PDB file of C-alpha atoms and ligand atoms in Angstrom:
ATOM      1  CA  UNK A   1     -14.199  12.102 -27.837  1.00  0.00           C
ATOM      2  CA  UNK A   2     -12.494  12.034 -31.211  1.00  0.00           C
ATOM      3  CA  UNK A   3     -13.472  11.657 -34.845  1.00  0.00           C
ATOM      4  CA  UNK A   4     -10.139  10.085 -35.633  1.00  0.00           C
ATOM      5  CA  UNK A   5      -7.473   8.014 -33.909  1.00  0.00           C
ATOM      6  CA  UNK A   6      -4.338   6.034 -34.726  1.00  0.00           C
ATOM      7  CA  UNK A   7      -3.773   2.338 -35.245  1.00  0.00           C
ATOM      8  CA  UNK A   8      -0.236   2.479 -33.904  1.00  0.00           C
ATOM      9  CA  UNK A   9       1.510   4.009 -30.935  1.00  0.00           C
ATOM     10  CA  UNK A  10       3.827   5.953 -33.250  1.00  0.00           C
ATOM     11  CA  UNK A  11       0.759   7.728 -34.684  1.00  0.00           C
ATOM     12  CA  UNK A  12       1.595   7.038 -38.289  1.00  0.00           C
ATOM     13  CA  UNK A  13      -1.592   5.253 -39.367  1.00  0.00           C
ATOM     14  CA  UNK A  14      -4.686   7.373 -39.024  1.00  0.00           C
ATOM     15  CA  UNK A  15      -8.124   5.812 -38.826  1.00  0.00           C
ATOM     16  CA  UNK A  16     -11.338   7.790 -39.134  1.00  0.00           C
ATOM     17  CA  UNK A  17     -14.312   6.876 -36.964  1.00  0.00           C
ATOM     18  CA  UNK A  18     -16.338   5.990 -40.067  1.00  0.00           C
ATOM     19  CA  UNK A  19     -13.639   3.511 -41.121  1.00  0.00           C
ATOM     20  CA  UNK A  20     -13.353   1.962 -37.673  1.00  0.00           C
ATOM     21  CA  UNK A  21     -17.033   1.035 -37.785  1.00  0.00           C
ATOM     22  CA  UNK A  22     -16.091  -1.674 -40.234  1.00  0.00           C
ATOM     23  CA  UNK A  23     -13.662  -3.207 -37.770  1.00  0.00           C
ATOM     24  CA  UNK A  24     -13.805  -5.317 -34.647  1.00  0.00           C
ATOM     25  CA  UNK A  25     -15.552  -3.354 -31.887  1.00  0.00           C
ATOM     26  CA  UNK A  26     -13.138  -4.725 -29.279  1.00  0.00           C
ATOM     27  CA  UNK A  27     -10.033  -3.417 -31.007  1.00  0.00           C
ATOM     28  CA  UNK A  28      -8.425  -0.376 -29.411  1.00  0.00           C
ATOM     29  CA  UNK A  29      -6.870   2.671 -31.043  1.00  0.00           C
ATOM     30  CA  UNK A  30      -4.548   5.446 -29.899  1.00  0.00           C
ATOM     31  CA  UNK A  31      -5.583   8.981 -28.923  1.00  0.00           C
ATOM     32  CA  UNK A  32      -4.895  11.852 -31.404  1.00  0.00           C
ATOM     33  CA  UNK A  33      -2.938  13.498 -28.588  1.00  0.00           C
ATOM     34  CA  UNK A  34       0.558  11.989 -28.994  1.00  0.00           C
ATOM     35  CA  UNK A  35       1.213  12.237 -25.238  1.00  0.00           C
ATOM     36  CA  UNK A  36      -1.916  10.436 -24.146  1.00  0.00           C
ATOM     37  CA  UNK A  37      -1.750   6.703 -23.467  1.00  0.00           C
ATOM     38  CA  UNK A  38      -5.477   6.061 -23.338  1.00  0.00           C
ATOM     39  CA  UNK A  39      -7.051   3.255 -25.310  1.00  0.00           C
ATOM     40  CA  UNK A  40      -9.918   4.350 -27.523  1.00  0.00           C
ATOM     41  CA  UNK A  41     -12.783   2.247 -28.766  1.00  0.00           C
ATOM     42  CA  UNK A  42     -15.218   2.985 -31.523  1.00  0.00           C
ATOM     43  CA  UNK A  43     -18.695   4.013 -30.369  1.00  0.00           C
ATOM     44  CA  UNK A  44     -21.769   4.607 -32.466  1.00  0.00           C
ATOM     45  CA  UNK A  45     -25.111   5.781 -31.200  1.00  0.00           C
ATOM     46  CA  UNK A  46     -27.719   3.245 -32.375  1.00  0.00           C
ATOM     47  CA  UNK A  47     -25.382   2.186 -35.173  1.00  0.00           C
ATOM     48  CA  UNK A  48     -25.785   5.604 -36.776  1.00  0.00           C
ATOM     49  CA  UNK A  49     -23.144   7.208 -38.919  1.00  0.00           C
ATOM     50  CA  UNK A  50     -22.064   9.563 -36.128  1.00  0.00           C
ATOM     51  CA  UNK A  51     -19.396   7.248 -34.853  1.00  0.00           C
ATOM     52  CA  UNK A  52     -16.606   8.475 -32.598  1.00  0.00           C
ATOM     53  CA  UNK A  53     -13.726   7.182 -30.490  1.00  0.00           C
ATOM     54  CA  UNK A  54     -13.985   7.142 -26.722  1.00  0.00           C
ATOM     55  CA  UNK A  55     -11.860   5.958 -23.807  1.00  0.00           C
ATOM     56  CA  UNK A  56     -14.514   3.615 -22.475  1.00  0.00           C
ATOM     57  CA  UNK A  57     -12.301   1.434 -20.254  1.00  0.00           C
ATOM     58  CA  UNK A  58     -11.648   2.931 -16.823  1.00  0.00           C
ATOM     59  CA  UNK A  59      -8.117   1.493 -16.739  1.00  0.00           C
ATOM     60  CA  UNK A  60      -7.179   3.307 -19.952  1.00  0.00           C
ATOM     61  CA  UNK A  61      -8.645   6.779 -19.573  1.00  0.00           C
ATOM     62  CA  UNK A  62      -7.246   9.916 -21.212  1.00  0.00           C
ATOM     63  CA  UNK A  63      -4.384  11.466 -19.275  1.00  0.00           C
ATOM     64  CA  UNK A  64      -5.129  14.537 -17.170  1.00  0.00           C
ATOM     65  CA  UNK A  65      -5.309  17.555 -19.479  1.00  0.00           C
ATOM     66  CA  UNK A  66      -5.947  15.567 -22.631  1.00  0.00           C
ATOM     67  CA  UNK A  67      -8.145  17.763 -24.854  1.00  0.00           C
ATOM     68  CA  UNK A  68      -9.864  14.639 -26.185  1.00  0.00           C
ATOM     69  CA  UNK A  69     -11.251  13.855 -22.744  1.00  0.00           C
ATOM     70  CA  UNK A  70     -13.128  17.090 -23.070  1.00  0.00           C
ATOM     71  CA  UNK A  71     -16.552  17.781 -24.503  1.00  0.00           C
ATOM     72  CA  UNK A  72     -15.250  21.074 -25.995  1.00  0.00           C
ATOM     73  CA  UNK A  73     -13.795  19.129 -28.888  1.00  0.00           C
ATOM     74  CA  UNK A  74     -17.140  17.748 -30.014  1.00  0.00           C
ATOM     75  CA  UNK A  75     -17.735  18.883 -33.561  1.00  0.00           C
ATOM     76  CA  UNK A  76     -20.627  18.042 -35.848  1.00  0.00           C
ATOM     77  CA  UNK A  77     -19.228  18.244 -39.345  1.00  0.00           C
ATOM     78  CA  UNK A  78     -22.702  17.972 -40.918  1.00  0.00           C
ATOM     79  CA  UNK A  79     -23.867  21.271 -39.419  1.00  0.00           C
ATOM     80  CA  UNK A  80     -21.325  23.417 -41.200  1.00  0.00           C
ATOM     81  CA  UNK A  81     -20.501  24.173 -44.784  1.00  0.00           C
ATOM     82  CA  UNK A  82     -16.810  23.597 -45.254  1.00  0.00           C
ATOM     83  CA  UNK A  83     -16.580  25.128 -48.730  1.00  0.00           C
ATOM     84  CA  UNK A  84     -17.492  28.610 -47.404  1.00  0.00           C
ATOM     85  CA  UNK A  85     -14.819  28.562 -44.738  1.00  0.00           C
ATOM     86  CA  UNK A  86     -11.907  30.940 -45.212  1.00  0.00           C
ATOM     87  CA  UNK A  87      -9.635  30.663 -42.207  1.00  0.00           C
ATOM     88  CA  UNK A  88      -8.018  34.117 -42.309  1.00  0.00           C
ATOM     89  CA  UNK A  89     -11.391  35.821 -42.776  1.00  0.00           C
ATOM     90  CA  UNK A  90     -12.825  33.859 -39.864  1.00  0.00           C
ATOM     91  CA  UNK A  91      -9.988  34.945 -37.550  1.00  0.00           C
ATOM     92  CA  UNK A  92     -10.154  38.536 -38.808  1.00  0.00           C
ATOM     93  CA  UNK A  93     -13.838  38.599 -37.889  1.00  0.00           C
ATOM     94  CA  UNK A  94     -12.955  37.576 -34.335  1.00  0.00           C
ATOM     95  CA  UNK A  95     -10.655  40.612 -34.124  1.00  0.00           C
ATOM     96  CA  UNK A  96     -13.409  43.068 -35.042  1.00  0.00           C
ATOM     97  CA  UNK A  97     -15.634  44.479 -32.331  1.00  0.00           C
ATOM     98  CA  UNK A  98     -18.950  44.677 -34.109  1.00  0.00           C
ATOM     99  CA  UNK A  99     -19.336  42.716 -37.299  1.00  0.00           C
ATOM    100  CA  UNK A 100     -23.117  42.446 -37.331  1.00  0.00           C
ATOM    101  CA  UNK A 101     -23.094  44.368 -40.615  1.00  0.00           C
ATOM    102  CA  UNK A 102     -20.970  41.825 -42.467  1.00  0.00           C
ATOM    103  CA  UNK A 103     -22.874  38.947 -40.849  1.00  0.00           C
ATOM    104  CA  UNK A 104     -26.100  40.443 -42.182  1.00  0.00           C
ATOM    105  CA  UNK A 105     -24.807  40.813 -45.703  1.00  0.00           C
ATOM    106  CA  UNK A 106     -23.647  37.201 -45.656  1.00  0.00           C
ATOM    107  CA  UNK A 107     -27.042  35.906 -44.537  1.00  0.00           C
ATOM    108  CA  UNK A 108     -28.761  38.078 -47.140  1.00  0.00           C
ATOM    109  CA  UNK A 109     -26.724  36.720 -50.005  1.00  0.00           C
ATOM    110  CA  UNK A 110     -27.354  33.136 -48.970  1.00  0.00           C
ATOM    111  CA  UNK A 111     -30.978  33.513 -47.901  1.00  0.00           C
ATOM    112  CA  UNK A 112     -32.208  31.008 -50.468  1.00  0.00           C
ATOM    113  CA  UNK A 113     -30.395  28.135 -48.795  1.00  0.00           C
ATOM    114  CA  UNK A 114     -30.716  29.119 -45.161  1.00  0.00           C
ATOM    115  CA  UNK A 115     -31.361  25.602 -43.860  1.00  0.00           C
ATOM    116  CA  UNK A 116     -27.784  24.502 -44.294  1.00  0.00           C
ATOM    117  CA  UNK A 117     -24.695  26.548 -45.014  1.00  0.00           C
ATOM    118  CA  UNK A 118     -23.615  27.608 -41.559  1.00  0.00           C
ATOM    119  CA  UNK A 119     -19.978  28.540 -41.664  1.00  0.00           C
ATOM    120  CA  UNK A 120     -17.723  28.126 -38.638  1.00  0.00           C
ATOM    121  CA  UNK A 121     -17.634  31.452 -36.864  1.00  0.00           C
ATOM    122  CA  UNK A 122     -16.747  31.407 -33.154  1.00  0.00           C
ATOM    123  CA  UNK A 123     -13.327  30.550 -31.775  1.00  0.00           C
ATOM    124  CA  UNK A 124     -14.807  27.481 -30.055  1.00  0.00           C
ATOM    125  CA  UNK A 125     -16.328  26.202 -33.288  1.00  0.00           C
ATOM    126  CA  UNK A 126     -13.080  26.646 -35.195  1.00  0.00           C
ATOM    127  CA  UNK A 127     -11.103  25.083 -32.345  1.00  0.00           C
ATOM    128  CA  UNK A 128     -13.277  21.979 -32.098  1.00  0.00           C
ATOM    129  CA  UNK A 129     -13.131  21.512 -35.863  1.00  0.00           C
ATOM    130  CA  UNK A 130      -9.315  21.724 -35.699  1.00  0.00           C
ATOM    131  CA  UNK A 131      -9.219  19.079 -32.966  1.00  0.00           C
ATOM    132  CA  UNK A 132     -11.330  16.639 -34.965  1.00  0.00           C
ATOM    133  CA  UNK A 133      -9.171  16.497 -38.079  1.00  0.00           C
ATOM    134  CA  UNK A 134      -5.560  15.369 -38.305  1.00  0.00           C
ATOM    135  CA  UNK A 135      -2.926  18.133 -38.686  1.00  0.00           C
ATOM    136  CA  UNK A 136      -2.225  17.413 -42.352  1.00  0.00           C
ATOM    137  CA  UNK A 137      -5.907  17.414 -43.372  1.00  0.00           C
ATOM    138  CA  UNK A 138      -7.489  20.496 -44.894  1.00  0.00           C
ATOM    139  CA  UNK A 139     -10.727  22.187 -43.908  1.00  0.00           C
ATOM    140  CA  UNK A 140     -12.044  24.978 -46.135  1.00  0.00           C
ATOM    141  CA  UNK A 141      -9.040  26.672 -47.629  1.00  0.00           C
ATOM    142  CA  UNK A 142      -6.404  25.723 -45.064  1.00  0.00           C
ATOM    143  CA  UNK A 143      -4.556  22.833 -43.444  1.00  0.00           C
ATOM    144  CA  UNK A 144      -5.347  22.123 -39.785  1.00  0.00           C
ATOM    145  CA  UNK A 145      -1.671  22.373 -38.859  1.00  0.00           C
ATOM    146  CA  UNK A 146      -1.551  25.918 -40.219  1.00  0.00           C
ATOM    147  CA  UNK A 147      -4.599  27.067 -38.249  1.00  0.00           C
ATOM    148  CA  UNK A 148      -3.776  25.923 -34.725  1.00  0.00           C
ATOM    149  CA  UNK A 149      -0.746  25.473 -32.498  1.00  0.00           C
ATOM    150  CA  UNK A 150      -1.220  22.515 -30.163  1.00  0.00           C
ATOM    151  CA  UNK A 151       0.775  19.455 -29.129  1.00  0.00           C
ATOM    152  CA  UNK A 152      -0.122  17.663 -32.363  1.00  0.00           C
ATOM    153  CA  UNK A 153       0.856  20.515 -34.680  1.00  0.00           C
ATOM    154  CA  UNK A 154       3.929  21.899 -32.866  1.00  0.00           C
ATOM    155  CA  UNK A 155       6.125  20.419 -35.606  1.00  0.00           C
ATOM    156  CA  UNK A 156       4.559  22.912 -38.074  1.00  0.00           C
ATOM    157  CA  UNK A 157       6.013  25.831 -36.069  1.00  0.00           C
ATOM    158  CA  UNK A 158       9.771  25.259 -35.758  1.00  0.00           C
ATOM    159  CA  UNK A 159      10.513  28.973 -36.097  1.00  0.00           C
ATOM    160  CA  UNK A 160       7.549  30.341 -34.197  1.00  0.00           C
ATOM    161  CA  UNK A 161       3.940  31.413 -34.577  1.00  0.00           C
ATOM    162  CA  UNK A 162       3.247  34.223 -37.030  1.00  0.00           C
ATOM    163  CA  UNK A 163       0.052  35.636 -38.543  1.00  0.00           C
ATOM    164  CA  UNK A 164      -3.509  34.522 -37.958  1.00  0.00           C
ATOM    165  CA  UNK A 165      -3.475  31.457 -35.700  1.00  0.00           C
ATOM    166  CA  UNK A 166      -5.308  29.897 -32.792  1.00  0.00           C
ATOM    167  CA  UNK A 167      -3.199  28.700 -29.878  1.00  0.00           C
ATOM    168  CA  UNK A 168      -4.142  26.022 -27.353  1.00  0.00           C
ATOM    169  CA  UNK A 169      -2.411  27.404 -24.311  1.00  0.00           C
ATOM    170  CA  UNK A 170      -2.263  27.511 -20.544  1.00  0.00           C
ATOM    171  CA  UNK A 171      -0.986  29.675 -17.728  1.00  0.00           C
ATOM    172  CA  UNK A 172       2.445  29.178 -16.205  1.00  0.00           C
ATOM    173  CA  UNK A 173       3.670  31.396 -13.401  1.00  0.00           C
ATOM    174  CA  UNK A 174       3.010  35.110 -13.624  1.00  0.00           C
ATOM    175  CA  UNK A 175       0.229  35.608 -16.105  1.00  0.00           C
ATOM    176  CA  UNK A 176      -0.616  39.310 -16.090  1.00  0.00           C
ATOM    177  CA  UNK A 177       0.802  42.801 -15.765  1.00  0.00           C
ATOM    178  CA  UNK A 178      -1.603  45.500 -14.632  1.00  0.00           C
ATOM    179  CA  UNK A 179       0.746  48.303 -15.690  1.00  0.00           C
ATOM    180  CA  UNK A 180       1.010  47.069 -19.249  1.00  0.00           C
ATOM    181  CA  UNK A 181      -2.493  45.581 -19.648  1.00  0.00           C
ATOM    182  CA  UNK A 182      -0.941  42.298 -20.719  1.00  0.00           C
ATOM    183  CA  UNK A 183      -1.834  38.630 -20.204  1.00  0.00           C
ATOM    184  CA  UNK A 184       0.814  35.919 -20.577  1.00  0.00           C
ATOM    185  CA  UNK A 185       0.161  32.416 -21.888  1.00  0.00           C
ATOM    186  CA  UNK A 186       2.352  29.482 -22.899  1.00  0.00           C
ATOM    187  CA  UNK A 187       1.874  26.822 -25.583  1.00  0.00           C
ATOM    188  CA  UNK A 188       1.704  24.054 -26.598  1.00  0.00           C
ATOM    189  CA  UNK A 189       0.436  22.539 -23.344  1.00  0.00           C
ATOM    190  CA  UNK A 190       2.732  19.529 -22.887  1.00  0.00           C
ATOM    191  CA  UNK A 191       5.873  21.232 -24.078  1.00  0.00           C
ATOM    192  CA  UNK A 192       5.270  24.953 -23.606  1.00  0.00           C
ATOM    193  CA  UNK A 193       8.361  26.451 -25.163  1.00  0.00           C
ATOM    194  CA  UNK A 194       6.561  29.394 -26.771  1.00  0.00           C
ATOM    195  CA  UNK A 195       5.365  32.422 -24.844  1.00  0.00           C
ATOM    196  CA  UNK A 196       2.395  34.535 -25.906  1.00  0.00           C
ATOM    197  CA  UNK A 197       1.638  38.084 -24.881  1.00  0.00           C
ATOM    198  CA  UNK A 198      -1.935  39.310 -25.167  1.00  0.00           C
ATOM    199  CA  UNK A 199      -1.882  43.079 -25.241  1.00  0.00           C
ATOM    200  CA  UNK A 200      -5.283  44.514 -24.310  1.00  0.00           C
ATOM    201  CA  UNK A 201      -5.496  48.317 -24.678  1.00  0.00           C
ATOM    202  CA  UNK A 202      -9.128  48.561 -23.501  1.00  0.00           C
ATOM    203  CA  UNK A 203      -8.846  48.592 -19.702  1.00  0.00           C
ATOM    204  CA  UNK A 204     -12.317  47.145 -19.127  1.00  0.00           C
ATOM    205  CA  UNK A 205     -11.689  44.327 -21.574  1.00  0.00           C
ATOM    206  CA  UNK A 206      -8.287  43.736 -19.952  1.00  0.00           C
ATOM    207  CA  UNK A 207      -9.837  43.400 -16.484  1.00  0.00           C
ATOM    208  CA  UNK A 208     -12.577  41.129 -17.764  1.00  0.00           C
ATOM    209  CA  UNK A 209     -10.128  38.773 -19.486  1.00  0.00           C
ATOM    210  CA  UNK A 210      -7.647  38.867 -16.594  1.00  0.00           C
ATOM    211  CA  UNK A 211     -10.382  37.849 -14.150  1.00  0.00           C
ATOM    212  CA  UNK A 212     -11.611  35.141 -16.470  1.00  0.00           C
ATOM    213  CA  UNK A 213      -8.099  33.702 -16.802  1.00  0.00           C
ATOM    214  CA  UNK A 214      -7.518  34.024 -13.044  1.00  0.00           C
ATOM    215  CA  UNK A 215     -10.612  31.941 -12.295  1.00  0.00           C
ATOM    216  CA  UNK A 216      -9.571  29.295 -14.822  1.00  0.00           C
ATOM    217  CA  UNK A 217      -5.842  29.065 -14.244  1.00  0.00           C
ATOM    218  CA  UNK A 218      -5.917  25.261 -14.316  1.00  0.00           C
ATOM    219  CA  UNK A 219      -7.800  25.043 -17.619  1.00  0.00           C
ATOM    220  CA  UNK A 220      -6.903  25.245 -21.277  1.00  0.00           C
ATOM    221  CA  UNK A 221      -7.172  28.686 -22.800  1.00  0.00           C
ATOM    222  CA  UNK A 222      -7.591  29.150 -26.516  1.00  0.00           C
ATOM    223  CA  UNK A 223      -6.684  32.464 -28.084  1.00  0.00           C
ATOM    224  CA  UNK A 224      -6.889  33.771 -31.640  1.00  0.00           C
ATOM    225  CA  UNK A 225      -4.678  36.560 -32.864  1.00  0.00           C
ATOM    226  CA  UNK A 226      -2.509  38.042 -35.556  1.00  0.00           C
ATOM    227  CA  UNK A 227       0.765  36.967 -33.967  1.00  0.00           C
ATOM    228  CA  UNK A 228       4.003  38.860 -34.370  1.00  0.00           C
ATOM    229  CA  UNK A 229       7.460  38.370 -32.911  1.00  0.00           C
ATOM    230  CA  UNK A 230       7.840  40.168 -29.585  1.00  0.00           C
ATOM    231  CA  UNK A 231      10.912  42.229 -28.844  1.00  0.00           C
ATOM    232  CA  UNK A 232      11.471  39.980 -25.807  1.00  0.00           C
ATOM    233  CA  UNK A 233      13.353  37.637 -28.119  1.00  0.00           C
ATOM    234  CA  UNK A 234      13.182  34.118 -29.477  1.00  0.00           C
ATOM    235  CA  UNK A 235      10.070  32.163 -28.575  1.00  0.00           C
ATOM    236  CA  UNK A 236       8.006  35.230 -27.594  1.00  0.00           C
ATOM    237  CA  UNK A 237       5.011  36.348 -29.658  1.00  0.00           C
ATOM    238  CA  UNK A 238       2.371  38.980 -29.175  1.00  0.00           C
ATOM    239  CA  UNK A 239      -1.013  39.988 -30.453  1.00  0.00           C
ATOM    240  CA  UNK A 240      -3.502  42.710 -29.659  1.00  0.00           C
ATOM    241  CA  UNK A 241      -6.804  41.619 -28.169  1.00  0.00           C
ATOM    242  CA  UNK A 242      -9.650  43.782 -29.446  1.00  0.00           C
ATOM    243  CA  UNK A 243     -12.660  41.699 -28.386  1.00  0.00           C
ATOM    244  CA  UNK A 244     -13.506  38.866 -26.015  1.00  0.00           C
ATOM    245  CA  UNK A 245     -14.355  36.781 -29.086  1.00  0.00           C
ATOM    246  CA  UNK A 246     -10.612  36.133 -29.399  1.00  0.00           C
ATOM    247  CA  UNK A 247     -10.331  34.130 -26.190  1.00  0.00           C
ATOM    248  CA  UNK A 248     -12.163  31.186 -24.707  1.00  0.00           C
ATOM    249  CA  UNK A 249     -11.803  28.799 -21.779  1.00  0.00           C
ATOM    250  CA  UNK A 250     -12.212  25.076 -22.315  1.00  0.00           C
ATOM    251  CA  UNK A 251     -14.250  23.284 -19.727  1.00  0.00           C
TER     252      UNK A 251
HETATM  253 ZN1   ZN B 301      -6.293  11.429 -24.906  1.00  0.00          ZN
END
C-alpha cells in the first residue's frame, strides 16, 4: 500500500494518491520501491479521500521483500500534527529509557487541543510516515531522505550514515557477538553495502534484542540511532542501543 507512486518506470514523475483519483481507474503506476516491478492501481474506500495505491492484479504483485507489500507502511496522515514534528527530538526520545516526564509536560502544555495534535513518536510511526512520502518531500522540519536510509534514499548517503537516522535493514550472515554485546545489520536491503553495528551495553537488553532478531532473520529490521563511523573502516557505522524503542521488526 502506498500514498504515492510513479507514472514512469524511471521514477521521475511522482503522482500522489489524491491526484490519481482524478485519472482513469484502469491506468497502472509504478511502485515507490525502484526495484519493484509491480503494477499499482488507485483504490479508494467508498470513494473517500483516503485513496491509496495497491498491487491489485495477481500477475503484477510486489516483489518479495517490497516494503510496500507490507501493512507496516500504512500511515494515516490526518491523525498526526506535522507542524509539531522535530525529527532529531523524536529520535533522541527513542534513545532515552524513561521519558514519561517529558511526555507529560508536552500533553500538559497542549491540553486545550487534545483531540488532535498527536505527534509521531514511535519508530514504527516515523518509519511508516517516511515510507509514504517521496525522499525529497519534507515532513515537519526535515526531508524524508535525511531521516531514513532505504533503497529509495540511498543516493542521499554517498559517504555514509551519520547522526540521527533510521535505517531499513536486514540480517546477512553472522549477526551477533555475545562477547561484545553487538548486533550486526546491513542496509539498504536490495544493495546492502553499509554495515551497522548495534552496541548494547545492557546485557538483558542485548539478549532480548538478539533473540528478537534471531526469530525474525528473514524480515526487515528498522533501527534508530545516533550513527558514527566505526573503526572497522569504510562503510561501517555504529550506534549504542539504550532502549528497545530503537528497534522494530516489520511484519
Ligand atoms: Zn513494490
